[in-house]
PDB file of C-alpha atoms and ligand atoms in Angstrom:
ATOM      1  CA  MET A 507       0.000   0.000   0.000  1.00  0.00           C
ATOM      2  CA  PRO A 508       1.622   3.313  -0.996  1.00  0.00           C
ATOM      3  CA  ILE A 509       1.544   5.983   1.738  1.00  0.00           C
ATOM      4  CA  PRO A 510      -1.325   8.394   1.010  1.00  0.00           C
ATOM      5  CA  GLU A 511       0.067  11.911   0.999  1.00  0.00           C
ATOM      6  CA  VAL A 512      -1.393  14.512   3.377  1.00  0.00           C
ATOM      7  CA  ASP A 513      -0.492  18.203   3.719  1.00  0.00           C
ATOM      8  CA  TRP A 514       1.682  18.551   6.811  1.00  0.00           C
ATOM      9  CA  ILE A 515       4.391  16.790   8.812  1.00  0.00           C
ATOM     10  CA  TRP A 516       5.648  17.992  12.174  1.00  0.00           C
ATOM     11  CA  LEU A 517       9.448  18.199  12.083  1.00  0.00           C
ATOM     12  CA  ASN A 518      11.581  19.474  14.971  1.00  0.00           C
ATOM     13  CA  GLY A 519       8.890  21.740  16.327  1.00  0.00           C
ATOM     14  CA  GLU A 520       7.461  23.067  13.053  1.00  0.00           C
ATOM     15  CA  PHE A 521       4.762  22.062  10.610  1.00  0.00           C
ATOM     16  CA  VAL A 522       6.373  21.567   7.220  1.00  0.00           C
ATOM     17  CA  PRO A 523       4.731  20.643   3.904  1.00  0.00           C
ATOM     18  CA  TRP A 524       4.747  16.851   3.328  1.00  0.00           C
ATOM     19  CA  LYS A 525       7.180  17.039   0.377  1.00  0.00           C
ATOM     20  CA  GLU A 526       9.666  19.157   2.310  1.00  0.00           C
ATOM     21  CA  ALA A 527      10.051  16.786   5.265  1.00  0.00           C
ATOM     22  CA  ARG A 528      13.474  15.538   4.154  1.00  0.00           C
ATOM     23  CA  VAL A 529      16.722  14.295   5.748  1.00  0.00           C
ATOM     24  CA  HIS A 530      20.360  14.313   4.597  1.00  0.00           C
ATOM     25  CA  VAL A 531      21.798  11.034   3.200  1.00  0.00           C
ATOM     26  CA  LEU A 532      24.473  11.123   5.903  1.00  0.00           C
ATOM     27  CA  THR A 533      21.872  11.028   8.669  1.00  0.00           C
ATOM     28  CA  HIS A 534      23.272   8.744  11.401  1.00  0.00           C
ATOM     29  CA  ALA A 535      20.029   6.761  11.758  1.00  0.00           C
ATOM     30  CA  LEU A 536      19.954   5.933   8.032  1.00  0.00           C
ATOM     31  CA  HIS A 537      23.342   4.210   8.323  1.00  0.00           C
ATOM     32  CA  TYR A 538      23.091   2.508  11.696  1.00  0.00           C
ATOM     33  CA  GLY A 539      19.417   2.329  12.620  1.00  0.00           C
ATOM     34  CA  SER A 540      19.868   4.735  15.524  1.00  0.00           C
ATOM     35  CA  GLY A 541      16.272   5.842  15.800  1.00  0.00           C
ATOM     36  CA  VAL A 542      13.232   4.966  17.906  1.00  0.00           C
ATOM     37  CA  PHE A 543       9.622   5.268  16.892  1.00  0.00           C
ATOM     38  CA  GLU A 544       5.996   4.596  17.726  1.00  0.00           C
ATOM     39  CA  GLY A 545       2.965   3.423  15.827  1.00  0.00           C
ATOM     40  CA  ILE A 546      -0.302   4.920  17.111  1.00  0.00           C
ATOM     41  CA  ARG A 547      -3.831   5.074  15.728  1.00  0.00           C
ATOM     42  CA  ALA A 548      -6.546   7.686  15.901  1.00  0.00           C
ATOM     43  CA  TYR A 549     -10.121   6.523  15.427  1.00  0.00           C
ATOM     44  CA  ALA A 550     -13.341   8.306  14.503  1.00  0.00           C
ATOM     45  CA  THR A 551     -15.804   8.284  17.412  1.00  0.00           C
ATOM     46  CA  SER A 552     -19.195   9.931  17.963  1.00  0.00           C
ATOM     47  CA  LYS A 553     -17.377  12.600  20.044  1.00  0.00           C
ATOM     48  CA  GLY A 554     -14.794  13.295  17.327  1.00  0.00           C
ATOM     49  CA  THR A 555     -11.380  11.876  16.546  1.00  0.00           C
ATOM     50  CA  ALA A 556      -9.676  10.120  19.463  1.00  0.00           C
ATOM     51  CA  VAL A 557      -6.084   8.917  19.655  1.00  0.00           C
ATOM     52  CA  PHE A 558      -5.930   5.509  21.298  1.00  0.00           C
ATOM     53  CA  ARG A 559      -3.637   5.516  24.353  1.00  0.00           C
ATOM     54  CA  LEU A 560      -1.556   8.428  23.027  1.00  0.00           C
ATOM     55  CA  THR A 561       0.184   9.092  26.350  1.00  0.00           C
ATOM     56  CA  ASP A 562       1.062   5.422  26.837  1.00  0.00           C
ATOM     57  CA  HIS A 563       2.618   5.327  23.365  1.00  0.00           C
ATOM     58  CA  LEU A 564       4.597   8.517  23.963  1.00  0.00           C
ATOM     59  CA  GLU A 565       5.807   7.154  27.308  1.00  0.00           C
ATOM     60  CA  ARG A 566       7.075   4.063  25.503  1.00  0.00           C
ATOM     61  CA  LEU A 567       8.800   6.346  22.968  1.00  0.00           C
ATOM     62  CA  VAL A 568      10.638   8.084  25.815  1.00  0.00           C
ATOM     63  CA  GLN A 569      11.607   4.690  27.268  1.00  0.00           C
ATOM     64  CA  SER A 570      12.915   3.486  23.906  1.00  0.00           C
ATOM     65  CA  ALA A 571      14.959   6.689  23.622  1.00  0.00           C
ATOM     66  CA  LYS A 572      16.350   6.196  27.131  1.00  0.00           C
ATOM     67  CA  ILE A 573      17.752   2.787  26.223  1.00  0.00           C
ATOM     68  CA  TYR A 574      19.677   4.384  23.340  1.00  0.00           C
ATOM     69  CA  ARG A 575      20.702   7.429  25.396  1.00  0.00           C
ATOM     70  CA  MET A 576      18.696   9.905  23.357  1.00  0.00           C
ATOM     71  CA  ASP A 577      17.313  12.935  25.165  1.00  0.00           C
ATOM     72  CA  ILE A 578      14.145  13.986  23.378  1.00  0.00           C
ATOM     73  CA  PRO A 579      14.087  17.800  23.320  1.00  0.00           C
ATOM     74  CA  TYR A 580      10.285  17.872  23.844  1.00  0.00           C
ATOM     75  CA  THR A 581       8.084  16.793  26.721  1.00  0.00           C
ATOM     76  CA  ILE A 582       5.384  14.158  26.371  1.00  0.00           C
ATOM     77  CA  GLU A 583       2.783  16.951  26.656  1.00  0.00           C
ATOM     78  CA  GLU A 584       4.446  18.885  23.822  1.00  0.00           C
ATOM     79  CA  LEU A 585       4.527  15.787  21.610  1.00  0.00           C
ATOM     80  CA  ALA A 586       0.891  15.027  22.452  1.00  0.00           C
ATOM     81  CA  THR A 587      -0.156  18.577  21.589  1.00  0.00           C
ATOM     82  CA  ALA A 588       1.820  18.455  18.325  1.00  0.00           C
ATOM     83  CA  THR A 589       0.136  15.159  17.433  1.00  0.00           C
ATOM     84  CA  ARG A 590      -3.344  16.560  18.027  1.00  0.00           C
ATOM     85  CA  GLU A 591      -2.604  19.741  16.060  1.00  0.00           C
ATOM     86  CA  LEU A 592      -1.149  17.730  13.197  1.00  0.00           C
ATOM     87  CA  ILE A 593      -4.263  15.556  12.903  1.00  0.00           C
ATOM     88  CA  ARG A 594      -6.473  18.647  12.931  1.00  0.00           C
ATOM     89  CA  LYS A 595      -4.298  20.540  10.443  1.00  0.00           C
ATOM     90  CA  ASN A 596      -4.435  17.598   8.043  1.00  0.00           C
ATOM     91  CA  GLY A 597      -8.190  17.312   8.465  1.00  0.00           C
ATOM     92  CA  LEU A 598      -8.086  13.581   9.254  1.00  0.00           C
ATOM     93  CA  GLU A 599     -10.948  11.758  10.996  1.00  0.00           C
ATOM     94  CA  SER A 600      -8.913   8.644  11.600  1.00  0.00           C
ATOM     95  CA  CYS A 601      -5.275   7.898  10.854  1.00  0.00           C
ATOM     96  CA  TYR A 602      -2.050   6.124  11.721  1.00  0.00           C
ATOM     97  CA  ILE A 603       0.477   8.225  13.635  1.00  0.00           C
ATOM     98  CA  ARG A 604       4.224   7.710  13.328  1.00  0.00           C
ATOM     99  CA  PRO A 605       6.447   9.695  15.687  1.00  0.00           C
ATOM    100  CA  ILE A 606      10.159   9.066  15.144  1.00  0.00           C
ATOM    101  CA  VAL A 607      13.189  10.222  17.134  1.00  0.00           C
ATOM    102  CA  TYR A 608      16.482   9.728  15.344  1.00  0.00           C
ATOM    103  CA  ARG A 609      20.162  10.605  15.364  1.00  0.00           C
ATOM    104  CA  GLY A 610      20.624  13.186  12.655  1.00  0.00           C
ATOM    105  CA  TYR A 611      23.488  14.548  10.570  1.00  0.00           C
ATOM    106  CA  GLY A 612      26.693  15.273  12.448  1.00  0.00           C
ATOM    107  CA  GLU A 613      29.313  12.565  12.837  1.00  0.00           C
ATOM    108  CA  MET A 614      29.693   9.161  11.164  1.00  0.00           C
ATOM    109  CA  GLY A 615      31.339   7.204  13.974  1.00  0.00           C
ATOM    110  CA  LEU A 616      29.412   4.713  16.064  1.00  0.00           C
ATOM    111  CA  PHE A 617      29.662   6.785  19.226  1.00  0.00           C
ATOM    112  CA  PRO A 618      26.398   8.632  18.689  1.00  0.00           C
ATOM    113  CA  LEU A 619      26.189  11.277  21.360  1.00  0.00           C
ATOM    114  CA  LYS A 620      27.518  14.111  19.171  1.00  0.00           C
ATOM    115  CA  CYS A 621      24.785  13.646  16.567  1.00  0.00           C
ATOM    116  CA  PRO A 622      21.676  15.768  17.070  1.00  0.00           C
ATOM    117  CA  VAL A 623      18.445  14.145  18.218  1.00  0.00           C
ATOM    118  CA  GLU A 624      15.757  14.995  15.667  1.00  0.00           C
ATOM    119  CA  VAL A 625      12.027  14.422  16.064  1.00  0.00           C
ATOM    120  CA  ALA A 626       9.301  14.056  13.461  1.00  0.00           C
ATOM    121  CA  ILE A 627       5.632  13.110  13.577  1.00  0.00           C
ATOM    122  CA  ALA A 628       3.736  12.010  10.484  1.00  0.00           C
ATOM    123  CA  VAL A 629       0.089  11.012  10.099  1.00  0.00           C
ATOM    124  CA  TRP A 630      -1.719   9.377   7.209  1.00  0.00           C
ATOM    125  CA  PRO A 631      -4.806   7.253   6.582  1.00  0.00           C
ATOM    126  CA  TRP A 632      -3.804   3.580   6.898  1.00  0.00           C
ATOM    127  CA  GLY A 633      -6.289   0.742   6.530  1.00  0.00           C
ATOM    128  CA  ALA A 634      -5.997  -2.759   7.957  1.00  0.00           C
ATOM    129  CA  TYR A 635      -2.263  -3.658   7.915  1.00  0.00           C
ATOM    130  CA  LEU A 636      -2.917  -7.337   7.209  1.00  0.00           C
ATOM    131  CA  GLY A 637      -5.987  -6.650   5.064  1.00  0.00           C
ATOM    132  CA  ASP A 638      -9.739  -6.475   5.693  1.00  0.00           C
ATOM    133  CA  GLU A 639     -10.109 -10.126   4.683  1.00  0.00           C
ATOM    134  CA  GLY A 640      -7.486 -10.985   7.303  1.00  0.00           C
ATOM    135  CA  ILE A 641      -9.458  -9.270  10.040  1.00  0.00           C
ATOM    136  CA  LYS A 642     -12.651 -11.080   8.933  1.00  0.00           C
ATOM    137  CA  HIS A 643     -11.417 -14.564   8.096  1.00  0.00           C
ATOM    138  CA  GLY A 644      -7.904 -14.777   9.533  1.00  0.00           C
ATOM    139  CA  ILE A 645      -4.463 -14.893   7.977  1.00  0.00           C
ATOM    140  CA  ARG A 646      -1.940 -17.635   7.250  1.00  0.00           C
ATOM    141  CA  ALA A 647       1.270 -17.594   9.281  1.00  0.00           C
ATOM    142  CA  HIS A 648       4.405 -19.689   9.425  1.00  0.00           C
ATOM    143  CA  ILE A 649       7.223 -20.085  11.916  1.00  0.00           C
ATOM    144  CA  SER A 650      10.166 -18.096  10.654  1.00  0.00           C
ATOM    145  CA  SER A 651      13.616 -19.571  10.181  1.00  0.00           C
ATOM    146  CA  PHE A 652      14.868 -16.265  11.596  1.00  0.00           C
ATOM    147  CA  ARG A 653      15.028 -16.036  15.388  1.00  0.00           C
ATOM    148  CA  ARG A 654      13.749 -12.949  17.220  1.00  0.00           C
ATOM    149  CA  ILE A 655      16.528 -10.624  18.386  1.00  0.00           C
ATOM    150  CA  ASP A 656      17.879 -11.527  21.801  1.00  0.00           C
ATOM    151  CA  PRO A 657      17.401  -9.047  24.702  1.00  0.00           C
ATOM    152  CA  ASN A 658      21.167  -8.987  25.191  1.00  0.00           C
ATOM    153  CA  ALA A 659      21.819  -8.235  21.525  1.00  0.00           C
ATOM    154  CA  LEU A 660      19.109  -5.656  20.829  1.00  0.00           C
ATOM    155  CA  PRO A 661      16.569  -5.065  23.612  1.00  0.00           C
ATOM    156  CA  PRO A 662      13.141  -5.806  22.078  1.00  0.00           C
ATOM    157  CA  ALA A 663      11.671  -3.486  24.734  1.00  0.00           C
ATOM    158  CA  ALA A 664      12.915  -0.543  22.662  1.00  0.00           C
ATOM    159  CA  LYS A 665      11.067   0.167  19.468  1.00  0.00           C
ATOM    160  CA  ALA A 666      14.298   1.008  17.651  1.00  0.00           C
ATOM    161  CA  THR A 667      14.388   1.435  13.885  1.00  0.00           C
ATOM    162  CA  GLY A 668      17.482  -0.775  13.460  1.00  0.00           C
ATOM    163  CA  GLN A 669      15.906  -3.822  15.023  1.00  0.00           C
ATOM    164  CA  TYR A 670      13.246  -3.912  12.320  1.00  0.00           C
ATOM    165  CA  ILE A 671      15.863  -5.378   9.999  1.00  0.00           C
ATOM    166  CA  ASN A 672      15.165  -8.605  11.926  1.00  0.00           C
ATOM    167  CA  SER A 673      11.427  -8.183  11.254  1.00  0.00           C
ATOM    168  CA  ILE A 674      12.067  -7.443   7.566  1.00  0.00           C
ATOM    169  CA  LEU A 675      13.996 -10.709   7.109  1.00  0.00           C
ATOM    170  CA  ALA A 676      11.146 -12.641   8.702  1.00  0.00           C
ATOM    171  CA  LYS A 677       8.425 -10.810   6.750  1.00  0.00           C
ATOM    172  CA  LEU A 678      10.224 -11.298   3.421  1.00  0.00           C
ATOM    173  CA  GLU A 679      10.605 -15.006   4.052  1.00  0.00           C
ATOM    174  CA  ALA A 680       6.956 -15.374   5.090  1.00  0.00           C
ATOM    175  CA  VAL A 681       5.520 -13.565   2.082  1.00  0.00           C
ATOM    176  CA  GLU A 682       7.912 -15.178  -0.397  1.00  0.00           C
ATOM    177  CA  THR A 683       6.949 -18.632   0.824  1.00  0.00           C
ATOM    178  CA  GLY A 684       3.249 -17.825   0.389  1.00  0.00           C
ATOM    179  CA  TYR A 685       2.258 -16.857   3.943  1.00  0.00           C
ATOM    180  CA  ASP A 686       0.892 -13.530   5.192  1.00  0.00           C
ATOM    181  CA  GLU A 687       2.941 -13.179   8.349  1.00  0.00           C
ATOM    182  CA  ALA A 688       5.841 -14.690  10.285  1.00  0.00           C
ATOM    183  CA  ILE A 689       5.917 -15.976  13.862  1.00  0.00           C
ATOM    184  CA  LEU A 690       9.420 -15.673  15.291  1.00  0.00           C
ATOM    185  CA  LEU A 691      10.834 -17.918  18.004  1.00  0.00           C
ATOM    186  CA  ASP A 692      13.162 -16.404  20.606  1.00  0.00           C
ATOM    187  CA  SER A 693      16.789 -17.471  20.950  1.00  0.00           C
ATOM    188  CA  ARG A 694      15.716 -20.252  23.359  1.00  0.00           C
ATOM    189  CA  GLY A 695      13.199 -21.632  20.866  1.00  0.00           C
ATOM    190  CA  PHE A 696      10.008 -20.424  22.541  1.00  0.00           C
ATOM    191  CA  VAL A 697       7.360 -18.463  20.640  1.00  0.00           C
ATOM    192  CA  SER A 698       8.093 -14.726  20.674  1.00  0.00           C
ATOM    193  CA  GLU A 699       5.932 -12.587  18.361  1.00  0.00           C
ATOM    194  CA  GLY A 700       5.086 -11.661  14.786  1.00  0.00           C
ATOM    195  CA  SER A 701       7.254  -9.359  12.662  1.00  0.00           C
ATOM    196  CA  GLY A 702       5.237  -6.382  13.942  1.00  0.00           C
ATOM    197  CA  GLU A 703       2.598  -7.890  16.230  1.00  0.00           C
ATOM    198  CA  ASN A 704       2.242  -9.716  19.537  1.00  0.00           C
ATOM    199  CA  ILE A 705       0.648 -13.159  19.489  1.00  0.00           C
ATOM    200  CA  PHE A 706      -2.055 -14.823  21.586  1.00  0.00           C
ATOM    201  CA  ILE A 707      -3.338 -18.387  21.512  1.00  0.00           C
ATOM    202  CA  VAL A 708      -6.560 -19.730  22.996  1.00  0.00           C
ATOM    203  CA  GLU A 709      -6.368 -23.004  24.933  1.00  0.00           C
ATOM    204  CA  LYS A 710      -9.654 -24.278  26.411  1.00  0.00           C
ATOM    205  CA  GLY A 711     -11.058 -20.753  26.643  1.00  0.00           C
ATOM    206  CA  THR A 712      -7.919 -19.262  28.245  1.00  0.00           C
ATOM    207  CA  LEU A 713      -5.723 -16.698  26.506  1.00  0.00           C
ATOM    208  CA  VAL A 714      -2.014 -17.488  26.560  1.00  0.00           C
ATOM    209  CA  THR A 715       0.623 -15.009  25.375  1.00  0.00           C
ATOM    210  CA  PRO A 716       4.426 -15.036  25.609  1.00  0.00           C
ATOM    211  CA  PRO A 717       5.988 -13.185  28.573  1.00  0.00           C
ATOM    212  CA  ILE A 718       8.462 -10.281  28.369  1.00  0.00           C
ATOM    213  CA  GLU A 719      11.385 -12.722  28.662  1.00  0.00           C
ATOM    214  CA  ALA A 720      10.419 -14.183  25.260  1.00  0.00           C
ATOM    215  CA  SER A 721      11.973 -11.179  23.447  1.00  0.00           C
ATOM    216  CA  ILE A 722       8.685  -9.409  22.829  1.00  0.00           C
ATOM    217  CA  LEU A 723       7.772  -5.779  22.544  1.00  0.00           C
ATOM    218  CA  LYS A 724       5.396  -5.019  25.418  1.00  0.00           C
ATOM    219  CA  GLY A 725       2.587  -4.134  23.060  1.00  0.00           C
ATOM    220  CA  ILE A 726      -0.015  -1.588  24.035  1.00  0.00           C
ATOM    221  CA  THR A 727      -2.656  -3.507  22.080  1.00  0.00           C
ATOM    222  CA  ARG A 728      -1.499  -6.652  23.925  1.00  0.00           C
ATOM    223  CA  ASP A 729      -2.011  -4.839  27.228  1.00  0.00           C
ATOM    224  CA  SER A 730      -5.427  -3.547  26.117  1.00  0.00           C
ATOM    225  CA  VAL A 731      -6.515  -7.048  25.055  1.00  0.00           C
ATOM    226  CA  MET A 732      -5.343  -8.584  28.354  1.00  0.00           C
ATOM    227  CA  THR A 733      -7.229  -5.911  30.306  1.00  0.00           C
ATOM    228  CA  LEU A 734     -10.417  -6.325  28.252  1.00  0.00           C
ATOM    229  CA  ALA A 735     -10.266 -10.125  28.432  1.00  0.00           C
ATOM    230  CA  ARG A 736      -9.852 -10.196  32.226  1.00  0.00           C
ATOM    231  CA  ALA A 737     -12.654  -7.644  32.698  1.00  0.00           C
ATOM    232  CA  ASN A 738     -14.914  -9.952  30.698  1.00  0.00           C
ATOM    233  CA  GLY A 739     -14.167 -13.129  32.594  1.00  0.00           C
ATOM    234  CA  ILE A 740     -11.583 -14.568  30.181  1.00  0.00           C
ATOM    235  CA  GLU A 741      -8.477 -15.894  31.958  1.00  0.00           C
ATOM    236  CA  VAL A 742      -5.134 -14.669  30.602  1.00  0.00           C
ATOM    237  CA  ARG A 743      -1.769 -16.286  31.238  1.00  0.00           C
ATOM    238  CA  GLU A 744       1.630 -14.899  30.261  1.00  0.00           C
ATOM    239  CA  GLU A 745       3.801 -17.953  29.785  1.00  0.00           C
ATOM    240  CA  ASN A 746       6.294 -19.518  27.438  1.00  0.00           C
ATOM    241  CA  ILE A 747       4.705 -21.187  24.426  1.00  0.00           C
ATOM    242  CA  VAL A 748       6.258 -24.048  22.453  1.00  0.00           C
ATOM    243  CA  ARG A 749       5.752 -24.685  18.727  1.00  0.00           C
ATOM    244  CA  SER A 750       3.270 -27.536  19.157  1.00  0.00           C
ATOM    245  CA  GLN A 751       0.987 -25.298  21.217  1.00  0.00           C
ATOM    246  CA  LEU A 752       0.631 -23.109  18.126  1.00  0.00           C
ATOM    247  CA  TYR A 753      -0.309 -26.106  15.980  1.00  0.00           C
ATOM    248  CA  LEU A 754      -2.809 -27.427  18.533  1.00  0.00           C
ATOM    249  CA  ALA A 755      -4.312 -24.111  19.679  1.00  0.00           C
ATOM    250  CA  ASP A 756      -8.100 -23.765  19.565  1.00  0.00           C
ATOM    251  CA  GLU A 757      -7.626 -20.233  18.243  1.00  0.00           C
ATOM    252  CA  ALA A 758      -4.795 -17.753  17.690  1.00  0.00           C
ATOM    253  CA  PHE A 759      -4.534 -14.084  16.846  1.00  0.00           C
ATOM    254  CA  PHE A 760      -2.064 -11.247  16.418  1.00  0.00           C
ATOM    255  CA  THR A 761      -2.365  -7.833  18.090  1.00  0.00           C
ATOM    256  CA  GLY A 762      -0.706  -4.541  17.211  1.00  0.00           C
ATOM    257  CA  THR A 763      -1.494  -0.939  16.451  1.00  0.00           C
ATOM    258  CA  ALA A 764      -1.118  -1.298  12.694  1.00  0.00           C
ATOM    259  CA  ALA A 765      -2.547  -4.847  12.583  1.00  0.00           C
ATOM    260  CA  GLU A 766      -5.215  -4.338  15.323  1.00  0.00           C
ATOM    261  CA  VAL A 767      -6.694  -7.782  16.226  1.00  0.00           C
ATOM    262  CA  VAL A 768      -6.104 -10.305  13.443  1.00  0.00           C
ATOM    263  CA  PRO A 769      -7.149 -13.963  13.660  1.00  0.00           C
ATOM    264  CA  ILE A 770      -4.659 -16.601  12.493  1.00  0.00           C
ATOM    265  CA  ARG A 771      -6.343 -19.398  10.557  1.00  0.00           C
ATOM    266  CA  GLU A 772      -3.339 -21.519   9.646  1.00  0.00           C
ATOM    267  CA  ILE A 773       0.175 -22.030  11.046  1.00  0.00           C
ATOM    268  CA  ASP A 774       2.731 -24.071   9.050  1.00  0.00           C
ATOM    269  CA  GLY A 775      -0.051 -25.905   7.223  1.00  0.00           C
ATOM    270  CA  ARG A 776      -1.918 -26.804  10.439  1.00  0.00           C
ATOM    271  CA  ILE A 777      -5.461 -25.489  10.077  1.00  0.00           C
ATOM    272  CA  LEU A 778      -6.966 -23.523  12.965  1.00  0.00           C
ATOM    273  CA  GLY A 779      -9.909 -22.483  10.838  1.00  0.00           C
ATOM    274  CA  GLU A 780     -12.236 -19.505  10.788  1.00  0.00           C
ATOM    275  CA  PRO A 781     -11.951 -17.105  13.775  1.00  0.00           C
ATOM    276  CA  GLY A 782     -13.297 -18.732  16.959  1.00  0.00           C
ATOM    277  CA  PRO A 783     -15.565 -17.344  19.690  1.00  0.00           C
ATOM    278  CA  VAL A 784     -12.844 -15.962  21.966  1.00  0.00           C
ATOM    279  CA  THR A 785     -11.087 -14.167  19.096  1.00  0.00           C
ATOM    280  CA  ARG A 786     -14.424 -12.752  17.904  1.00  0.00           C
ATOM    281  CA  LYS A 787     -15.243 -11.545  21.413  1.00  0.00           C
ATOM    282  CA  ILE A 788     -11.833  -9.852  21.787  1.00  0.00           C
ATOM    283  CA  GLN A 789     -12.171  -8.223  18.362  1.00  0.00           C
ATOM    284  CA  GLN A 790     -15.629  -6.917  19.222  1.00  0.00           C
ATOM    285  CA  LEU A 791     -14.463  -5.523  22.589  1.00  0.00           C
ATOM    286  CA  PHE A 792     -11.408  -3.916  21.008  1.00  0.00           C
ATOM    287  CA  TYR A 793     -13.281  -2.238  18.149  1.00  0.00           C
ATOM    288  CA  ASP A 794     -16.025  -1.081  20.539  1.00  0.00           C
ATOM    289  CA  VAL A 795     -13.451   0.523  22.817  1.00  0.00           C
ATOM    290  CA  VAL A 796     -11.428   2.298  20.101  1.00  0.00           C
ATOM    291  CA  SER A 797     -14.544   3.659  18.467  1.00  0.00           C
ATOM    292  CA  GLY A 798     -15.837   5.040  21.765  1.00  0.00           C
ATOM    293  CA  ASN A 799     -18.760   2.636  22.164  1.00  0.00           C
ATOM    294  CA  HIS A 800     -17.609   1.345  25.529  1.00  0.00           C
ATOM    295  CA  GLY A 801     -17.800   4.034  28.215  1.00  0.00           C
ATOM    296  CA  GLU A 802     -15.625   2.189  30.725  1.00  0.00           C
ATOM    297  CA  TYR A 803     -12.454   2.745  28.737  1.00  0.00           C
ATOM    298  CA  GLU A 804     -12.868   6.477  27.975  1.00  0.00           C
ATOM    299  CA  ALA A 805      -9.513   7.116  29.652  1.00  0.00           C
ATOM    300  CA  TRP A 806      -7.808   5.321  26.740  1.00  0.00           C
ATOM    301  CA  LEU A 807      -9.293   7.793  24.243  1.00  0.00           C
ATOM    302  CA  GLU A 808      -7.415  11.070  23.942  1.00  0.00           C
ATOM    303  CA  TYR A 809      -9.561  13.394  21.880  1.00  0.00           C
ATOM    304  CA  VAL A 810      -8.074  15.544  19.139  1.00  0.00           C
TER     305      VAL A 810
HETATM  306  N1  LIG B1875       5.765  -6.347  18.348  1.00  0.00           N
HETATM  307  C1  LIG B1875       6.452  -5.646  17.423  1.00  0.00           C
HETATM  308  C2  LIG B1875       7.760  -6.131  16.969  1.00  0.00           C
HETATM  309  C3  LIG B1875       5.896  -4.471  16.899  1.00  0.00           C
HETATM  310  O1  LIG B1875       6.562  -3.779  15.982  1.00  0.00           O
HETATM  311  C4  LIG B1875       4.622  -4.048  17.316  1.00  0.00           C
HETATM  312  C5  LIG B1875       3.999  -2.812  16.740  1.00  0.00           C
HETATM  313  C6  LIG B1875       3.951  -4.817  18.285  1.00  0.00           C
HETATM  314  C7  LIG B1875       4.564  -5.952  18.786  1.00  0.00           C
HETATM  315  C8  LIG B1875       2.615  -4.402  18.838  1.00  0.00           C
HETATM  316  O2  LIG B1875       2.754  -3.308  19.681  1.00  0.00           O
HETATM  317  P1  LIG B1875       1.569  -2.257  19.911  1.00  0.00           P
HETATM  318  O3  LIG B1875       0.383  -3.049  20.260  1.00  0.00           O
HETATM  319  O4  LIG B1875       2.049  -1.411  21.020  1.00  0.00           O
HETATM  320  O5  LIG B1875       1.401  -1.524  18.629  1.00  0.00           O
HETATM  321  N2  LIG B1875       4.360  -2.539  15.412  1.00  0.00           N
HETATM  322  C9  LIG B1875       4.178  -1.263  14.776  1.00  0.00           C
HETATM  323  C10 LIG B1875       2.701  -0.847  14.770  1.00  0.00           C
HETATM  324  O6  LIG B1875       2.452   0.320  14.606  1.00  0.00           O
HETATM  325  C11 LIG B1875       4.742  -1.281  13.386  1.00  0.00           C
HETATM  326  C12 LIG B1875       4.103  -2.237  12.432  1.00  0.00           C
HETATM  327  C13 LIG B1875       4.489  -2.087  11.004  1.00  0.00           C
HETATM  328  O7  LIG B1875       1.817  -1.693  14.900  1.00  0.00           O
END
């Protein structure tokens, strides 16, 4: 899907026309992946556009930056205000939001602290990342031959640009072998996550998802799903998952900001089938909450 162009991008404190939001080819982050970013969504609700868990996403951005010793020259409040203004200025009812903090042009060595820390926020309309059909009927996934990055090589807790090279290898392999998405195992061989999504399986009505130690990003959609499940009487366990549990699961689904809640209908040729009742229930709860039809979770909606 090509990125649909909108009018404005926020770059280092200013709104600049979309086409002028450029960087130099010797930008540090382009060479070494020294950037951190977020993926956020804003949804149309009856009370206007609402950004889903904006503050939580920006807090994770600050945490990612801390791991890589980047001091963001704006507060969370300033970034939140800029995000709201940007959505309004571009006249968008719903959109994907991509803040990025990166080491800019300055020096080319690996010691990064002399390179400036630059900040940009872009917004654009982005439909279902794994397709509308995927959300309705589920997608086909396989277990990648690429292992998920190890916490002592590249901390998966940081959403750093460079670590997505690992995700790209897995995604390429999945798509080129005829699947929609990859499931990566961690360096120990336990299930970790998708190339850009967390994973859940359903075993006898209980949700099971890999723990932090399985090299996952602590997804905000994952957290929302766990909260919604527990509030609706569905048990959730965070525990290590082995390959055969994927094959024998009653149901499975991915969660993520871009992907949202996507059922998995096949893993390595083992058929899980059409989305099951627990997945359907979680999808319904999630879409109700983001579109403002579930009063209890108003605090997660930050209106534009
Ligand atoms: N795991 C990885 C590796 C991710 O990149 C993402 C989000 C998630 C899990 C889910 O986290 P959350 O629920 O907080 O979004 N991926 C980005 C997204 O915007 C980029 C995807 C292309 O969904």
